[in-house]
Amino acid sequence: MTESSSPAALLRRLKPRLPQMLSALRTFVLAESPSLEKSSADHCCTIVAEEWRKHRARVERLAQKHRGDHLRITWQPPKSRTVGQLLVLGHYDTVYATGTLAKMPFRISGGKAYGPGTFDMKAGIIQALFALDALQQTPTPLRKRIVFLWTSDEEIGSDSSRKLIETEARRSDAVFVLEPPLGPRGLLKTARKGVGEAEIIVYGRASHAGLAPEQGVNAVHELARQITRLEQWNDLRRGISVNSDVIEGGTRVNVIAERARAVIDLRALHLADMRRIEKRLRALRPLTRGARLEIRGGFNRAPMEGKVSAALFARAKSLAAQMGLSIGECVAGGGSDGNLTAALGVPTLDGLGAVGDGAHSAHEHVVVKTMPERAALLAALLAEC
């Protein structure tokens, strides 16, 4: 590594670019991109693609029938001999419906940039864009090809992008996820819980609650007993949580409930615990005579266990120190597309996006002064790995 391509030099190159970063962020945020509105998401996709094309990257738009299109962006310096691939992963979709900008406009105040999707995670895409720009100006050629993958459906489970993500991850030597870090210190996410959703449906037998209650089988009562059983599976010290968050049942107050259902949020920090919970779910049996159970769903993202991130985090910590920055790590209770890549055994480092707070809320924002720092850290990782 030459002095002009050192982590400190990358940071010096990026700090004066903050006004341009904020201008690009504004453009991206003003292009509302709700996961469930394809036309709006596609409009944002067009704007993101146009910005990346300005930086001489190869941009492929991967059309989707029901969701916004995905973007696969490749950078390989001309005439260079790169061996291997690095994947930078993120999403441009947001949880906010079209029209949210009217009550939650993009604005900069008190050193923070506010607006729907600023923190989760359009600022992360901007940081990656300027990290690439910084790398293009360094004299040291990159060792590996870089693929930036921006998807349109992470906020709703990544159904249309999962196969694409896993395919690119298998080709890659490491994955860097531009999801937001945790807290004001910008902690990187070196482990994430596995996440899932299960549904328990109870079938009972209807009867008149006054004239013949003994002839009925109350599905609501059976569901309550099952929920009490599930509650005992929680072990917060091990990172296991099982929560019944949606319940429905019955039709009228004087009719024994014939059907009831619950939707269960599942979280586990370790793969062995995830498998144990799924096995116990499938083994559930009715506690009320005459009732019948149907179990649907389960975990859809395996845990991202710390061992897949350890070496990358150590590298990131060392590079940050060379820029005069201190970074830490944390375990995240939520899942991301990093869970998918880590489950394949590919080294994955998450939380490299913008420092801020308020994801999915009216006060969502990023701390603007940290954007060049995070862009420089990503650039250094891409140059070193």
C-alpha positions as CSV (number, residue, x, y, z in Angstrom):
1,M,0.0,0.0,0.0
2,T,1.3,3.4,-0.9
3,E,0.9,6.5,1.2
4,S,-1.6,7.9,-1.3
5,S,-3.8,4.8,-0.9
6,S,-3.5,4.4,2.9
7,P,-6.6,4.5,5.1
8,A,-5.7,8.0,6.4
9,A,-5.2,9.2,2.8
10,L,-8.6,7.8,1.8
11,L,-10.2,9.7,4.7
12,R,-8.5,12.9,3.7
13,R,-9.7,12.5,0.2
14,L,-13.3,11.9,1.2
15,K,-13.8,14.6,3.9
16,P,-14.1,17.4,1.4
17,R,-16.7,15.4,-0.5
18,L,-19.3,15.7,2.2
19,P,-21.4,18.3,0.4
20,Q,-21.6,16.1,-2.7
21,M,-22.5,13.1,-0.5
22,L,-25.4,15.1,1.1
23,S,-26.6,16.2,-2.3
24,A,-26.6,12.7,-3.6
25,L,-28.4,11.5,-0.4
26,R,-31.1,14.1,-0.9
27,T,-31.6,12.9,-4.5
28,F,-32.0,9.3,-3.3
29,V,-34.3,10.1,-0.4
30,L,-36.6,12.2,-2.6
31,A,-37.1,9.2,-4.8
32,E,-39.4,7.3,-2.4
33,S,-39.0,3.6,-2.7
34,P,-41.5,1.5,-0.6
35,S,-41.0,-2.2,-0.9
36,L,-44.6,-2.9,-1.9
37,E,-45.0,-0.3,-4.6
38,K,-43.1,-1.5,-7.7
39,S,-43.5,1.6,-9.8
40,S,-42.1,3.9,-7.1
41,A,-39.3,1.5,-6.3
42,D,-38.4,1.2,-10.0
43,H,-38.2,5.0,-10.3
44,C,-35.7,5.1,-7.4
45,C,-33.8,2.2,-9.0
46,T,-33.4,4.3,-12.1
47,I,-32.0,7.2,-10.2
48,V,-29.6,5.0,-8.2
49,A,-28.4,3.3,-11.5
50,E,-27.9,6.7,-13.2
51,E,-25.7,7.9,-10.3
52,W,-23.5,4.8,-10.4
53,R,-23.1,5.0,-14.1
54,K,-21.4,8.4,-13.7
55,H,-18.6,6.6,-11.8
56,R,-17.7,4.3,-14.8
57,A,-19.1,1.2,-13.2
58,R,-20.9,-1.5,-15.1
59,V,-24.5,-1.4,-14.1
60,E,-26.9,-4.3,-14.7
61,R,-30.6,-3.8,-13.9
62,L,-32.2,-7.1,-13.0
63,A,-35.9,-6.9,-13.8
64,Q,-38.5,-8.2,-11.3
65,K,-42.2,-8.9,-12.0
66,H,-43.7,-8.0,-8.7
67,R,-41.0,-6.0,-6.8
68,G,-38.6,-3.2,-7.7
69,D,-35.8,-4.2,-10.0
70,H,-32.4,-5.1,-8.4
71,L,-29.1,-3.6,-9.3
72,R,-25.8,-5.5,-9.8
73,I,-22.9,-3.1,-10.2
74,T,-19.4,-4.3,-11.0
75,W,-16.1,-2.5,-10.8
76,Q,-12.9,-3.9,-12.1
77,P,-10.2,-1.5,-13.0
78,P,-9.2,-1.6,-16.7
79,K,-6.3,-3.9,-17.6
80,S,-6.0,-5.1,-14.0
81,R,-5.4,-8.7,-12.9
82,T,-7.9,-9.1,-10.1
83,V,-8.3,-12.5,-8.5
84,G,-11.5,-13.2,-6.6
85,Q,-14.5,-11.0,-5.7
86,L,-15.8,-8.9,-2.9
87,L,-19.5,-8.3,-2.4
88,V,-21.0,-5.1,-1.0
89,L,-24.6,-5.7,-0.1
90,G,-27.5,-3.4,0.6
91,H,-31.1,-2.4,-0.3
92,Y,-32.8,0.7,-1.5
93,D,-36.3,-0.1,-0.5
94,T,-37.9,1.5,2.6
95,V,-40.8,0.8,4.9
96,Y,-42.4,4.1,4.1
97,A,-45.4,4.4,1.8
98,T,-45.4,6.9,-1.1
99,G,-46.3,10.4,0.2
100,T,-44.4,10.1,3.5
101,L,-42.1,12.9,2.4
102,A,-45.0,15.4,2.8
103,K,-44.9,14.9,6.5
104,M,-41.3,13.8,6.9
105,P,-39.3,15.9,4.5
106,F,-35.6,15.5,3.8
107,R,-33.8,18.2,5.9
108,I,-30.4,18.8,7.5
109,S,-30.5,20.2,11.0
110,G,-28.0,20.1,13.9
111,G,-25.5,18.0,12.0
112,K,-28.1,15.4,11.1
113,A,-29.8,14.5,7.8
114,Y,-33.5,13.5,8.3
115,G,-35.9,11.8,6.0
116,P,-37.4,8.4,5.2
117,G,-34.7,5.9,4.4
118,T,-31.8,8.1,5.3
119,F,-30.5,5.7,8.0
120,D,-32.0,2.5,6.7
121,M,-30.2,2.6,4.3
122,K,-29.8,5.1,1.5
123,A,-26.9,6.8,3.2
124,G,-25.1,3.5,3.2
125,I,-25.4,3.3,-0.6
126,I,-24.1,6.8,-0.9
127,Q,-21.1,5.9,1.3
128,A,-20.3,2.9,-1.0
129,L,-20.6,5.2,-4.1
130,F,-18.0,7.6,-2.7
131,A,-15.8,4.8,-1.4
132,L,-15.6,3.5,-5.0
133,D,-14.8,7.1,-6.2
134,A,-11.9,7.3,-3.7
135,L,-10.6,3.9,-4.8
136,Q,-10.7,4.9,-8.5
137,Q,-8.4,7.8,-7.6
138,T,-5.7,5.7,-5.9
139,P,-2.7,4.5,-7.8
140,T,-2.7,1.1,-6.2
141,P,-4.7,-1.4,-8.3
142,L,-7.4,-3.4,-6.5
143,R,-6.7,-7.1,-5.8
144,K,-10.3,-8.2,-6.4
145,R,-13.3,-7.4,-8.5
146,I,-16.0,-5.6,-6.5
147,V,-19.7,-6.3,-6.9
148,F,-22.2,-3.9,-5.4
149,L,-25.7,-5.5,-5.1
150,W,-28.6,-3.2,-4.3
151,T,-31.9,-5.0,-3.8
152,S,-35.5,-3.8,-3.6
153,D,-37.2,-6.1,-1.0
154,E,-35.0,-6.6,2.1
155,E,-37.6,-4.9,4.3
156,I,-40.2,-7.5,3.4
157,G,-38.0,-10.6,3.6
158,S,-35.9,-10.6,0.4
159,D,-38.0,-13.2,-1.4
160,S,-37.2,-12.0,-4.9
161,S,-33.5,-11.3,-4.1
162,R,-32.5,-14.2,-1.9
163,K,-31.3,-16.4,-4.7
164,L,-29.4,-13.6,-6.3
165,I,-27.7,-12.7,-3.0
166,E,-26.7,-16.3,-2.3
167,T,-25.4,-16.7,-5.8
168,E,-23.1,-13.7,-5.6
169,A,-22.0,-14.6,-2.0
170,R,-20.8,-18.0,-3.2
171,R,-18.6,-16.3,-5.7
172,S,-17.2,-13.9,-3.1
173,D,-14.3,-14.1,-0.7
174,A,-16.0,-11.7,1.7
175,V,-19.3,-9.7,2.1
176,F,-19.7,-6.2,3.5
177,V,-23.2,-5.3,4.5
178,L,-24.2,-1.6,4.4
179,E,-27.0,-1.9,7.0
180,P,-26.8,0.7,9.7
181,P,-24.5,0.2,12.7
182,L,-25.7,0.3,16.2
183,G,-25.9,3.3,18.4
184,P,-24.0,6.7,18.4
185,R,-20.7,4.9,18.4
186,G,-21.5,3.1,15.2
187,L,-20.9,-0.4,16.4
188,L,-20.4,-3.0,13.7
189,K,-22.6,-6.0,13.8
190,T,-20.5,-9.1,14.1
191,A,-23.4,-11.4,15.0
192,R,-27.1,-11.4,14.4
193,K,-30.0,-13.5,15.6
194,G,-31.7,-15.9,13.3
195,V,-35.2,-14.7,12.5
196,G,-38.4,-16.5,11.7
197,E,-42.2,-16.4,11.8
198,A,-44.4,-19.3,12.6
199,E,-48.2,-19.7,12.6
200,I,-50.2,-22.0,14.9
201,I,-53.7,-22.7,13.7
202,V,-56.1,-24.5,16.1
203,Y,-59.2,-26.2,14.8
204,G,-61.9,-26.9,17.3
205,R,-65.7,-27.5,17.1
206,A,-68.4,-24.9,17.2
207,S,-71.4,-25.2,19.6
208,H,-73.9,-23.0,21.4
209,A,-72.1,-21.5,24.4
210,G,-75.2,-21.6,26.5
211,L,-77.3,-24.6,25.3
212,A,-74.5,-27.2,24.6
213,P,-71.1,-26.0,25.7
214,E,-70.0,-29.6,26.4
215,Q,-70.4,-30.4,22.7
216,G,-67.9,-27.8,21.6
217,V,-64.1,-27.8,21.4
218,N,-62.9,-24.3,22.1
219,A,-60.0,-23.4,19.8
220,V,-59.3,-20.2,21.7
221,H,-58.7,-22.1,24.9
222,E,-56.5,-24.5,23.2
223,L,-54.5,-21.7,21.6
224,A,-54.1,-20.1,24.9
225,R,-52.6,-23.3,26.4
226,Q,-50.2,-23.6,23.4
227,I,-49.1,-20.0,23.9
228,T,-48.4,-20.6,27.5
229,R,-46.3,-23.6,26.5
230,L,-44.4,-21.5,23.9
231,E,-43.6,-18.8,26.5
232,Q,-41.6,-21.3,28.5
233,W,-39.2,-21.7,25.5
234,N,-37.8,-18.2,26.0
235,D,-34.2,-18.0,27.2
236,L,-33.0,-14.4,26.9
237,R,-29.5,-15.2,28.3
238,R,-29.0,-17.6,25.3
239,G,-30.5,-15.1,22.9
240,I,-33.7,-17.1,22.4
241,S,-37.1,-15.3,22.2
242,V,-40.4,-16.7,21.2
243,N,-43.2,-14.2,21.1
244,S,-46.9,-14.5,20.2
245,D,-47.6,-11.2,18.7
246,V,-50.8,-11.6,16.6
247,I,-53.8,-13.7,17.8
248,E,-57.2,-14.2,16.3
249,G,-60.1,-16.5,17.1
250,G,-63.8,-17.0,17.4
251,T,-66.8,-15.5,15.6
252,R,-69.4,-14.5,18.3
253,V,-69.5,-14.3,22.0
254,N,-72.1,-17.0,22.4
255,V,-70.5,-19.5,20.0
256,I,-67.7,-21.9,21.1
257,A,-64.7,-20.8,19.0
258,E,-64.2,-23.2,16.1
259,R,-60.9,-21.7,14.9
260,A,-58.0,-19.7,16.3
261,R,-54.5,-18.7,15.2
262,A,-51.4,-17.1,16.5
263,V,-48.4,-15.6,14.6
264,I,-45.2,-16.2,16.4
265,D,-41.9,-14.2,16.2
266,L,-38.9,-16.5,16.5
267,R,-35.3,-15.4,17.3
268,A,-32.2,-17.4,18.2
269,L,-28.6,-16.4,18.4
270,H,-27.2,-19.9,17.7
271,L,-27.8,-22.3,14.9
272,A,-28.3,-25.3,17.3
273,D,-31.0,-23.4,19.2
274,M,-32.7,-22.5,16.0
275,R,-32.9,-26.1,15.0
276,R,-34.1,-27.1,18.4
277,I,-36.9,-24.6,18.3
278,E,-38.1,-25.7,14.9
279,K,-38.1,-29.3,16.0
280,R,-40.2,-28.5,19.1
281,L,-42.6,-26.5,16.9
282,R,-43.2,-29.5,14.7
283,A,-43.6,-31.7,17.7
284,L,-46.5,-29.7,19.2
285,R,-49.6,-31.7,19.9
286,P,-53.1,-30.6,21.1
287,L,-53.7,-30.4,24.9
288,T,-57.5,-30.3,24.5
289,R,-59.3,-33.4,23.5
290,G,-60.8,-33.1,20.0
291,A,-58.7,-30.1,19.0
292,R,-56.4,-30.2,16.0
293,L,-53.2,-28.2,15.3
294,E,-51.6,-27.0,12.1
295,I,-48.1,-25.5,12.2
296,R,-46.8,-23.3,9.4
297,G,-43.6,-21.4,8.8
298,G,-40.4,-21.3,10.8
299,F,-37.0,-19.6,10.6
300,N,-36.3,-17.9,7.3
301,R,-32.8,-16.5,8.2
302,A,-30.2,-18.5,10.1
303,P,-28.2,-16.8,12.8
304,M,-25.0,-14.9,11.8
305,E,-22.6,-16.3,14.3
306,G,-19.6,-14.3,15.4
307,K,-17.0,-16.7,13.9
308,V,-17.8,-15.6,10.4
309,S,-17.1,-12.0,11.2
310,A,-14.1,-12.2,13.5
311,A,-11.3,-11.8,11.0
312,L,-13.0,-9.1,9.1
313,F,-13.8,-7.1,12.2
314,A,-10.2,-7.3,13.3
315,R,-9.1,-6.0,9.9
316,A,-11.7,-3.1,10.1
317,K,-10.6,-2.2,13.6
318,S,-7.0,-2.0,12.5
319,L,-7.8,0.1,9.5
320,A,-10.0,2.4,11.5
321,A,-7.2,3.0,14.0
322,Q,-5.0,4.1,11.1
323,M,-7.5,6.8,10.4
324,G,-7.7,7.8,14.1
325,L,-11.1,6.2,14.6
326,S,-12.2,3.7,17.1
327,I,-14.9,1.1,16.3
328,G,-16.6,-1.5,18.4
329,E,-18.8,-4.5,17.7
330,C,-22.2,-5.8,18.9
331,V,-24.8,-8.5,18.6
332,A,-28.0,-7.5,16.8
333,G,-31.4,-8.9,17.6
334,G,-32.7,-8.2,14.1
335,G,-31.8,-10.1,10.9
336,S,-30.5,-8.7,7.6
337,D,-29.3,-10.1,4.3
338,G,-26.0,-10.6,6.0
339,N,-27.6,-13.6,7.7
340,L,-28.1,-15.2,4.3
341,T,-24.4,-14.8,3.3
342,A,-23.0,-15.9,6.6
343,A,-25.2,-19.0,6.6
344,L,-23.2,-20.0,3.5
345,G,-19.9,-19.8,5.5
346,V,-18.8,-16.7,3.6
347,P,-17.0,-14.1,5.9
348,T,-19.5,-11.4,6.5
349,L,-19.2,-8.0,8.2
350,D,-22.4,-6.1,8.8
351,G,-23.3,-2.6,10.1
352,L,-21.0,-0.7,7.8
353,G,-23.6,1.8,6.8
354,A,-24.3,5.3,8.1
355,V,-24.2,6.2,11.8
356,G,-27.6,7.5,13.0
357,D,-30.8,6.5,14.7
358,G,-34.5,6.1,14.3
359,A,-34.9,3.4,11.7
360,H,-38.5,3.1,10.6
361,S,-39.6,6.1,12.6
362,A,-40.5,9.8,12.1
363,H,-37.1,10.9,13.5
364,E,-34.9,8.6,11.3
365,H,-31.6,10.4,10.6
366,V,-27.9,10.0,10.0
367,V,-25.0,11.9,11.6
368,V,-23.6,13.7,8.5
369,K,-20.0,14.1,9.7
370,T,-19.5,10.4,10.0
371,M,-20.4,9.7,6.4
372,P,-16.9,10.3,5.0
373,E,-15.4,8.3,7.8
374,R,-17.6,5.3,7.1
375,A,-17.0,5.6,3.3
376,A,-13.2,5.7,4.0
377,L,-13.4,2.6,6.2
378,L,-15.3,0.7,3.5
379,A,-12.8,1.8,0.8
380,A,-9.9,0.7,3.0
381,L,-11.5,-2.7,3.5
382,L,-12.1,-3.2,-0.2
383,A,-8.5,-2.2,-1.0
384,E,-7.0,-4.5,1.7
385,C,-9.1,-7.7,1.4
